[in-house]
Coordinates of C-alpha atoms and ligand atoms in Angstrom, one line a residue:
M1 CA 193.5 111.4 168.3
N2 CA 194.6 113.7 166.3
K3 CA 194.2 117.7 167.5
E4 CA 191.3 119.5 165.8
K5 CA 192.5 121.8 162.2
K6 CA 191.5 125.1 162.9
Y7 CA 190.9 127.9 160.3
L8 CA 190.9 131.6 159.6
I9 CA 189.5 133.4 156.5
Q10 CA 189.7 137.1 155.9
T11 CA 187.4 138.3 153.1
W12 CA 187.4 141.6 151.0
G13 CA 185.1 142.8 148.5
C14 CA 181.1 142.3 148.3
Q15 CA 178.1 140.6 149.5
M16 CA 178.7 137.9 146.6
N17 CA 182.8 137.3 148.3
E18 CA 181.2 137.5 151.7
H19 CA 178.8 134.8 151.0
D20 CA 181.1 132.5 148.8
S21 CA 183.2 132.5 152.4
E22 CA 180.1 131.3 154.8
K23 CA 180.3 128.6 151.9
I24 CA 183.9 128.3 152.3
E25 CA 183.5 128.2 155.9
G26 CA 180.9 125.2 155.6
I27 CA 183.2 123.2 153.8
L28 CA 185.6 123.4 156.4
N29 CA 183.6 122.6 159.1
S30 CA 182.1 119.5 157.2
L31 CA 186.0 118.9 156.9
E32 CA 185.7 119.0 160.3
Y33 CA 188.2 122.2 160.8
I34 CA 186.8 124.6 163.4
E35 CA 187.7 128.7 163.5
A36 CA 190.5 129.3 164.7
S37 CA 190.4 132.7 167.1
N38 CA 193.6 133.8 165.4
K39 CA 195.9 133.8 162.9
E40 CA 199.1 132.3 165.3
E41 CA 197.0 129.6 166.4
A42 CA 195.5 128.7 162.9
D43 CA 196.7 125.5 160.5
L44 CA 195.1 127.0 157.7
I45 CA 195.0 130.3 156.5
I46 CA 192.7 131.8 153.0
Y47 CA 192.4 135.1 152.2
N48 CA 189.1 135.0 150.1
T49 CA 190.1 138.1 147.9
C50 CA 188.5 141.4 145.3
L51 CA 189.8 143.4 142.5
V52 CA 186.7 145.5 142.0
R53 CA 189.5 148.8 143.5
E54 CA 193.5 149.2 143.6
N55 CA 193.2 149.7 147.6
A56 CA 191.7 146.2 147.4
E57 CA 193.9 144.5 146.2
L58 CA 196.8 146.2 147.5
K59 CA 195.6 145.9 151.3
V60 CA 195.3 141.7 150.7
Y61 CA 199.2 142.0 149.2
G62 CA 200.1 143.6 152.2
N63 CA 198.3 140.9 154.4
L64 CA 200.0 138.0 152.6
G65 CA 203.5 140.0 153.3
E66 CA 202.8 139.5 156.7
L67 CA 202.2 136.4 156.6
K68 CA 205.6 134.9 155.2
R69 CA 206.7 135.4 158.8
L70 CA 204.0 133.0 160.1
K71 CA 204.8 130.3 157.3
R72 CA 209.1 130.1 158.7
E73 CA 206.8 129.7 162.0
N74 CA 204.9 127.3 161.2
P75 CA 205.7 125.1 158.2
N76 CA 202.7 123.3 158.3
L77 CA 200.7 126.3 158.2
I78 CA 198.6 125.9 155.1
I79 CA 198.0 129.5 153.0
A80 CA 195.5 129.6 150.6
V81 CA 194.4 132.7 148.8
C82 CA 191.0 132.9 146.7
G83 CA 188.5 135.1 144.9
C84 CA 188.1 137.8 142.3
M85 CA 191.7 138.6 142.5
M86 CA 193.1 135.0 141.4
Q87 CA 190.7 135.1 138.3
K88 CA 193.7 137.1 137.0
E89 CA 196.8 135.9 135.6
E90 CA 198.7 138.6 136.3
V91 CA 197.7 138.3 139.8
R92 CA 198.8 135.0 140.0
D93 CA 202.0 135.6 138.4
V94 CA 203.1 138.3 141.7
I95 CA 201.6 135.4 143.4
K96 CA 204.1 132.7 142.6
K97 CA 207.0 135.6 141.7
K98 CA 206.5 137.4 145.3
Y99 CA 204.5 135.4 147.6
S100 CA 206.0 131.6 147.3
H101 CA 204.6 131.3 150.5
V102 CA 201.7 130.8 150.4
D103 CA 200.5 126.9 149.1
I104 CA 197.1 127.4 146.9
I105 CA 195.3 129.6 144.6
F106 CA 191.9 129.3 143.5
G107 CA 189.2 130.9 141.5
T108 CA 185.5 131.7 142.1
H109 CA 184.1 129.0 139.9
N110 CA 185.6 125.8 141.7
I111 CA 185.2 126.8 145.1
H112 CA 183.5 122.6 145.9
K113 CA 187.0 121.9 144.9
L114 CA 188.2 122.9 147.8
P115 CA 188.6 119.5 149.8
Q116 CA 190.2 117.9 146.8
L117 CA 192.9 121.1 146.5
I118 CA 193.6 120.7 150.2
L119 CA 194.1 117.4 149.9
D120 CA 196.5 117.1 146.6
H121 CA 198.4 119.7 148.3
D122 CA 199.3 117.8 151.1
Q123 CA 201.4 115.5 149.2
K124 CA 203.0 118.5 146.6
T125 CA 205.5 120.8 148.0
N126 CA 204.9 123.4 145.2
M127 CA 202.3 126.2 144.8
L128 CA 198.9 124.3 143.6
I129 CA 197.1 126.6 141.4
D130 CA 193.9 125.1 140.2
V131 CA 191.3 128.3 138.6
W132 CA 188.6 128.3 136.0
E133 CA 188.5 130.9 133.3
D134 CA 184.2 130.8 134.1
S135 CA 181.7 127.8 134.6
K136 CA 178.4 126.7 132.8
E137 CA 177.2 124.6 136.1
I138 CA 175.8 126.1 138.9
I139 CA 176.7 124.1 142.0
E140 CA 173.8 123.2 144.4
D141 CA 173.7 122.3 148.2
L142 CA 177.1 123.6 149.0
P143 CA 177.3 123.0 152.8
T144 CA 177.1 127.2 154.4
K145 CA 177.9 128.5 157.5
R146 CA 176.0 131.6 157.5
K147 CA 177.7 134.6 160.1
Y148 CA 173.6 134.7 161.8
D149 CA 171.1 133.4 162.1
F150 CA 168.3 135.6 161.6
K151 CA 169.4 137.1 157.9
A152 CA 171.0 134.9 154.9
F153 CA 172.2 135.6 151.8
I154 CA 170.8 133.6 149.1
N155 CA 173.1 133.8 145.7
I156 CA 169.7 133.8 142.5
M157 CA 172.5 134.2 139.4
Y158 CA 175.8 134.3 139.0
G159 CA 178.8 136.5 136.5
C160 CA 177.8 139.7 134.6
N161 CA 176.9 140.4 130.9
N162 CA 177.4 143.8 131.3
F163 CA 180.7 145.2 130.1
C164 CA 180.9 148.8 132.1
T165 CA 184.3 149.5 130.7
Y166 CA 185.2 149.9 134.2
C167 CA 184.5 147.2 135.8
I168 CA 186.7 143.9 136.4
V169 CA 183.9 142.2 137.4
P170 CA 182.9 140.3 134.0
Y171 CA 186.3 138.9 134.0
T172 CA 186.4 138.0 137.0
R173 CA 183.0 135.9 137.8
G174 CA 182.1 135.1 134.2
R175 CA 178.6 135.0 132.1
E176 CA 175.7 135.3 133.7
K177 CA 173.9 132.5 134.8
S178 CA 170.7 132.3 136.9
R179 CA 169.8 129.8 139.8
E180 CA 166.3 127.7 139.2
A181 CA 163.3 129.7 140.6
K182 CA 162.9 126.2 142.4
D183 CA 166.0 125.4 143.6
I184 CA 165.9 129.6 145.5
L185 CA 162.6 128.8 146.4
E186 CA 163.8 125.7 148.7
E187 CA 166.6 127.8 150.0
A188 CA 164.2 130.3 151.2
I189 CA 161.9 127.5 152.6
K190 CA 164.7 125.8 154.3
L191 CA 166.0 129.1 156.0
S192 CA 162.5 130.0 157.4
K193 CA 162.0 126.2 158.7
E194 CA 165.6 127.2 160.6
G195 CA 164.0 130.6 162.1
Y196 CA 165.7 133.0 159.6
K197 CA 163.9 136.4 158.9
E198 CA 164.6 137.6 156.2
I199 CA 166.9 136.8 153.4
T200 CA 168.9 138.7 150.8
L201 CA 169.0 138.2 147.0
L202 CA 172.6 138.0 146.0
G203 CA 173.3 139.0 142.1
Q204 CA 175.5 141.8 140.0
N205 CA 172.9 142.4 137.7
V206 CA 169.0 140.6 139.3
N207 CA 167.0 142.4 137.3
S208 CA 167.8 140.9 133.8
Y209 CA 167.7 137.0 136.2
G210 CA 166.1 133.8 134.9
K211 CA 167.3 135.3 131.1
N212 CA 169.1 132.2 130.9
L213 CA 166.6 129.7 132.7
E214 CA 164.6 127.2 129.9
D215 CA 161.5 128.6 131.6
K216 CA 162.9 132.3 131.9
T217 CA 161.0 133.4 135.3
T218 CA 161.2 136.8 135.7
F219 CA 162.7 138.1 138.7
P220 CA 159.9 139.7 139.7
E221 CA 158.2 136.3 139.4
L222 CA 160.9 135.3 141.0
L223 CA 159.7 138.1 144.4
Y224 CA 156.2 136.8 144.0
M225 CA 156.8 133.3 144.9
L226 CA 159.7 134.6 148.1
N227 CA 156.2 136.7 149.1
D228 CA 154.3 133.6 150.0
V229 CA 157.4 131.8 151.7
E230 CA 155.2 131.3 155.2
G231 CA 157.8 132.4 158.1
L232 CA 160.2 134.6 156.0
E233 CA 159.2 138.8 156.8
R234 CA 161.6 140.5 155.0
I235 CA 163.3 140.0 151.3
R236 CA 165.8 142.4 149.8
F237 CA 168.2 142.1 147.0
M238 CA 171.2 143.8 145.8
T239 CA 171.4 144.9 142.6
S240 CA 169.8 146.4 140.2
H241 CA 171.1 148.1 137.0
P242 CA 169.2 151.0 135.7
K243 CA 168.9 150.3 132.5
D244 CA 167.0 146.9 133.5
L245 CA 164.5 147.7 136.2
S246 CA 161.0 147.6 134.9
N247 CA 157.8 147.9 135.6
E248 CA 157.3 145.2 136.9
L249 CA 159.8 145.0 139.3
I250 CA 158.5 148.4 140.8
S251 CA 154.6 146.3 141.0
A252 CA 156.1 143.4 142.4
M253 CA 158.1 146.0 145.0
K254 CA 154.7 148.0 146.0
D255 CA 152.6 144.0 145.9
C256 CA 154.9 142.2 148.1
D257 CA 154.9 142.7 151.6
K258 CA 158.0 141.1 152.2
V259 CA 160.6 143.3 149.7
C260 CA 162.0 145.5 151.7
N261 CA 161.0 149.7 151.2
H262 CA 164.5 150.3 149.2
L263 CA 166.1 150.1 146.2
H264 CA 169.7 150.7 145.8
L265 CA 170.1 152.0 142.4
P266 CA 174.0 153.0 141.3
F267 CA 174.2 155.6 138.7
Q268 CA 177.4 156.1 138.1
S269 CA 177.6 159.4 136.9
G270 CA 175.6 162.1 135.4
S271 CA 177.2 162.7 132.5
N272 CA 175.3 161.1 129.2
R273 CA 179.0 161.8 127.2
I274 CA 180.6 159.6 130.5
L275 CA 177.5 157.5 131.0
K276 CA 178.3 156.3 127.3
K277 CA 181.9 155.7 127.8
M278 CA 180.9 153.4 130.4
N279 CA 178.7 150.9 128.4
R280 CA 175.9 151.9 130.8
K281 CA 173.3 151.9 127.9
Y282 CA 170.9 154.4 130.1
N283 CA 171.7 158.4 130.1
K284 CA 170.9 160.7 133.1
E285 CA 167.3 161.9 132.3
Q286 CA 165.9 157.9 131.2
Y287 CA 167.9 157.5 135.4
L288 CA 166.2 160.4 136.6
N289 CA 162.4 159.7 135.1
L290 CA 163.1 156.5 136.7
V291 CA 164.0 158.1 140.1
E292 CA 160.7 159.5 140.0
K293 CA 158.4 156.9 138.7
V294 CA 160.1 155.0 141.6
R295 CA 159.1 157.8 144.4
T296 CA 155.7 158.6 143.1
E297 CA 154.3 154.4 143.0
I298 CA 156.4 153.8 146.3
P299 CA 155.9 157.2 148.1
D300 CA 157.9 156.3 151.2
I301 CA 160.7 153.8 149.0
A302 CA 165.0 154.2 150.6
L303 CA 167.3 155.1 147.6
T304 CA 171.0 154.3 147.5
T305 CA 173.1 154.5 144.7
D306 CA 176.9 154.1 143.6
I307 CA 178.8 156.8 142.1
I308 CA 182.0 156.7 140.4
V309 CA 184.1 160.2 139.9
G310 CA 187.0 160.9 138.4
F311 CA 186.6 158.6 135.0
P312 CA 188.9 158.6 132.2
G313 CA 187.8 161.7 130.2
E314 CA 185.6 163.6 133.0
T315 CA 185.2 167.3 132.8
E316 CA 183.5 170.3 135.3
A317 CA 181.4 170.1 133.4
D318 CA 180.8 166.6 133.2
F319 CA 180.8 166.0 137.0
Q320 CA 178.6 168.5 137.4
E321 CA 175.9 166.6 135.8
T322 CA 176.7 164.3 138.3
I323 CA 176.0 167.2 141.4
D324 CA 172.9 167.4 139.4
V325 CA 171.5 164.2 139.0
V326 CA 172.6 163.6 144.1
K327 CA 170.7 167.1 144.2
K328 CA 167.8 166.0 141.8
S329 CA 167.1 162.4 143.6
K330 CA 167.8 162.6 147.0
F331 CA 169.6 159.9 147.5
D332 CA 169.2 158.3 151.4
S333 CA 173.2 157.5 151.2
A334 CA 175.3 156.8 148.3
F335 CA 178.3 155.0 147.8
T336 CA 180.8 157.3 146.3
F337 CA 184.5 155.6 144.6
L338 CA 187.7 157.3 142.9
Y339 CA 187.4 155.7 139.3
S340 CA 190.5 152.9 139.9
I341 CA 192.2 151.8 136.8
R342 CA 191.6 147.9 136.5
E343 CA 194.8 146.4 133.9
G344 CA 192.4 144.6 131.7
T345 CA 189.3 147.4 131.3
P346 CA 188.6 149.1 128.3
A347 CA 188.5 152.4 130.6
A348 CA 191.8 151.5 131.9
K349 CA 193.7 152.4 128.3
D350 CA 191.9 155.2 127.9
E351 CA 194.4 158.3 127.8
E352 CA 192.5 160.6 129.7
Q353 CA 193.2 160.1 132.6
V354 CA 191.7 162.5 135.1
P355 CA 194.6 163.5 137.9
D356 CA 194.4 162.5 141.4
D357 CA 194.4 166.0 143.0
V358 CA 191.4 167.3 140.6
K359 CA 189.6 163.0 141.5
H360 CA 189.6 164.3 145.2
K361 CA 188.5 167.4 145.3
R362 CA 185.5 166.6 143.2
F363 CA 185.0 163.6 145.4
D364 CA 185.0 165.9 148.3
K365 CA 182.7 167.8 146.7
L366 CA 180.0 165.4 145.7
L367 CA 180.4 164.3 149.6
D368 CA 179.6 167.9 150.6
T369 CA 176.7 167.7 148.6
L370 CA 175.2 163.8 149.7
K371 CA 175.9 164.4 153.4
P372 CA 173.0 167.3 154.1
I373 CA 170.6 165.1 151.4
S374 CA 171.1 162.5 153.7
L375 CA 171.2 164.3 157.1
E376 CA 167.8 165.7 156.2
R377 CA 166.2 162.6 154.6
N378 CA 167.2 161.0 158.3
T379 CA 165.5 163.2 159.8
S380 CA 162.2 163.0 158.4
L381 CA 161.8 160.4 160.3
I382 CA 162.0 162.2 163.4
G383 CA 159.0 160.9 165.7
K384 CA 158.1 158.5 163.5
K385 CA 158.0 154.4 164.6
V386 CA 159.9 151.8 162.3
K387 CA 160.0 148.5 162.2
V388 CA 163.7 147.7 163.2
L389 CA 165.4 143.6 162.6
V390 CA 167.9 143.9 165.5
E391 CA 171.3 142.8 164.6
D392 CA 173.7 143.5 167.3
I393 CA 174.6 144.9 170.5
S394 CA 175.9 148.7 169.1
K395 CA 179.9 149.0 168.8
N396 CA 180.3 152.2 170.2
D397 CA 177.9 151.6 173.5
S398 CA 177.0 148.6 175.1
S399 CA 174.1 149.8 176.8
K400 CA 173.0 149.8 173.3
L401 CA 170.8 147.0 170.5
S402 CA 171.8 147.9 166.5
G403 CA 169.9 146.8 163.8
R404 CA 168.4 148.2 160.4
T405 CA 165.1 149.6 159.0
D406 CA 162.9 148.4 156.6
T407 CA 164.6 150.5 154.4
S408 CA 167.8 149.4 155.1
K409 CA 168.9 152.0 157.4
L410 CA 170.8 151.6 160.9
I411 CA 169.5 152.2 164.1
H412 CA 170.6 152.8 167.8
F413 CA 168.2 152.3 171.2
K414 CA 168.7 150.9 174.3
G415 CA 167.6 146.8 174.6
D416 CA 168.9 144.0 176.2
G417 CA 170.7 141.4 173.7
S418 CA 167.7 138.7 173.7
L419 CA 166.1 141.1 171.4
I420 CA 169.4 140.3 168.6
G421 CA 167.4 138.4 166.0
K422 CA 163.9 139.9 166.5
I423 CA 161.8 142.4 164.6
V424 CA 160.8 144.8 167.3
D425 CA 159.5 148.1 166.7
V426 CA 161.5 151.1 167.3
C427 CA 160.6 155.2 167.9
V428 CA 163.1 157.4 165.7
I429 CA 164.0 160.2 168.6
D430 CA 167.2 161.6 166.9
A431 CA 169.5 161.2 163.4
K432 CA 172.7 161.2 161.4
T433 CA 174.1 161.9 158.7
W434 CA 174.8 158.1 158.6
T435 CA 172.9 156.5 161.1
L436 CA 169.4 156.9 163.3
E437 CA 169.0 157.2 166.8
G438 CA 166.2 155.3 168.9
E439 CA 163.7 154.4 172.0
L440 CA 162.4 151.3 171.4
V441 CA 158.6 151.1 172.1
E442 CA 157.1 148.3 174.4
Ligands
5AD501 N1 187.0 152.4 140.1 C1 185.5 153.0 140.8 N2 184.5 152.3 141.1 C2 184.6 151.2 140.5 N3 183.5 150.3 140.5 C3 183.6 149.4 140.4 N4 185.0 149.6 139.2 C4 185.3 150.5 139.8 C5 187.0 151.1 139.3 N5 187.8 151.0 138.2 C6 182.2 150.7 142.3 C7 180.7 150.7 141.0 C8 180.2 149.9 141.1 C9 180.3 149.6 142.9 C10 180.4 147.7 143.2 O1 182.0 149.5 142.5 O2 180.4 151.9 141.7 O3 178.9 150.2 141.0
SF4_502 FE1 182.7 141.7 143.9 FE2 183.8 142.5 142.4 FE3 184.8 142.2 144.1 FE4 185.4 140.6 142.8 S1 185.6 142.1 142.5 S2 184.6 140.9 145.2 S3 182.7 140.4 142.4 S4 183.4 143.4 144.0

């Protein structure tokens, strides 16, 4: 009998990529590959890559370099690289030249071709490259090996049409296309029947969901439909673009009891001049009004955001506008990024690049502004009872569990591993900048 083949997959980047990796694993399982516990015992290693910032890219090259030795020791090892980096010709050229031990390159649009690629590769000695520029078709029903059995990602749309001038995503994920609402609903119903409690709807810009569909189902309409799925308890979504956030969405969030009280609303910069250069299509005042409207309509909502510092041409005065938005919006937390030049995007060609030391100084100041606000938001929860979906044993203390509140905050509390996957009541007893401490309410 043949020895079972083993795979190892490593993923960089966003939830979209994580979910793609779950599909790749599903495909490999259907080919009777099982997961390897380390690189040494793997017959197939797949790197699913990200291109959003230079850091992500450099990590992949570093890791690929390390595989050279393994390939030398085990010439039968198949090394495949996929994901956003592979959509760029320049990256593929670097891999061809410097990482010739790679066997297969595929992209973000043809994950479903993997079985064929593995087969074809076996017959060839050259690097097999199959990357599609874009794809109009949405492939339904790919097998998926989900990381958890109580929370799941669901793609609702692919690609992006926004072309923010700093961002590489429109070039790696193609044009916006939405899945049919009935397919999304079917997936949600299936998941709930399998016992899943929480779904996260994924799209680069969920607020423009449905625009390319014949029936023009809108994102709020989709939320109402999903809210009726029996057995599901929580619905999350990622990411909202402020320019498309409608009153209907705010109403849907209020009306739908399963839609979590959390909105991730990236603002990127507080300066109108920079927002214009970024092609974000809203200004500071509109963003702040939106925040106020959301907070008035849904008072206990948690707001999170993405911020870039050091976009080309950003002056100290522009940066102060960003600080002002942070102070006024009182975010529960924020992802902060140093602007990273992405070749092929309009901002990369800008001659007014901000020096690294200035970027770092602003970055530190930004964190110094964000931290006390997050702590204050978290501290206000002390003494309150919150519903928590228990996700894991705590990483730092095995007597504790970790889970997420409805508002997506990480909370730790003493409890038994049998609670993993359940929604429990927890009383908040302490607050830190990024996490909460709690006590199980029996
Ligand atoms: N440099 C820095 N941050 C970036 N992001 C996207 N592109 C870049 C870039 N070139 C950030 C944005 C986005 C998040 C996913 O990544 O804040 O919302
Ligand atoms: Fe996700 Fe963007 Fe990175 Fe692609 S480039 S993995 S879409 S964050």
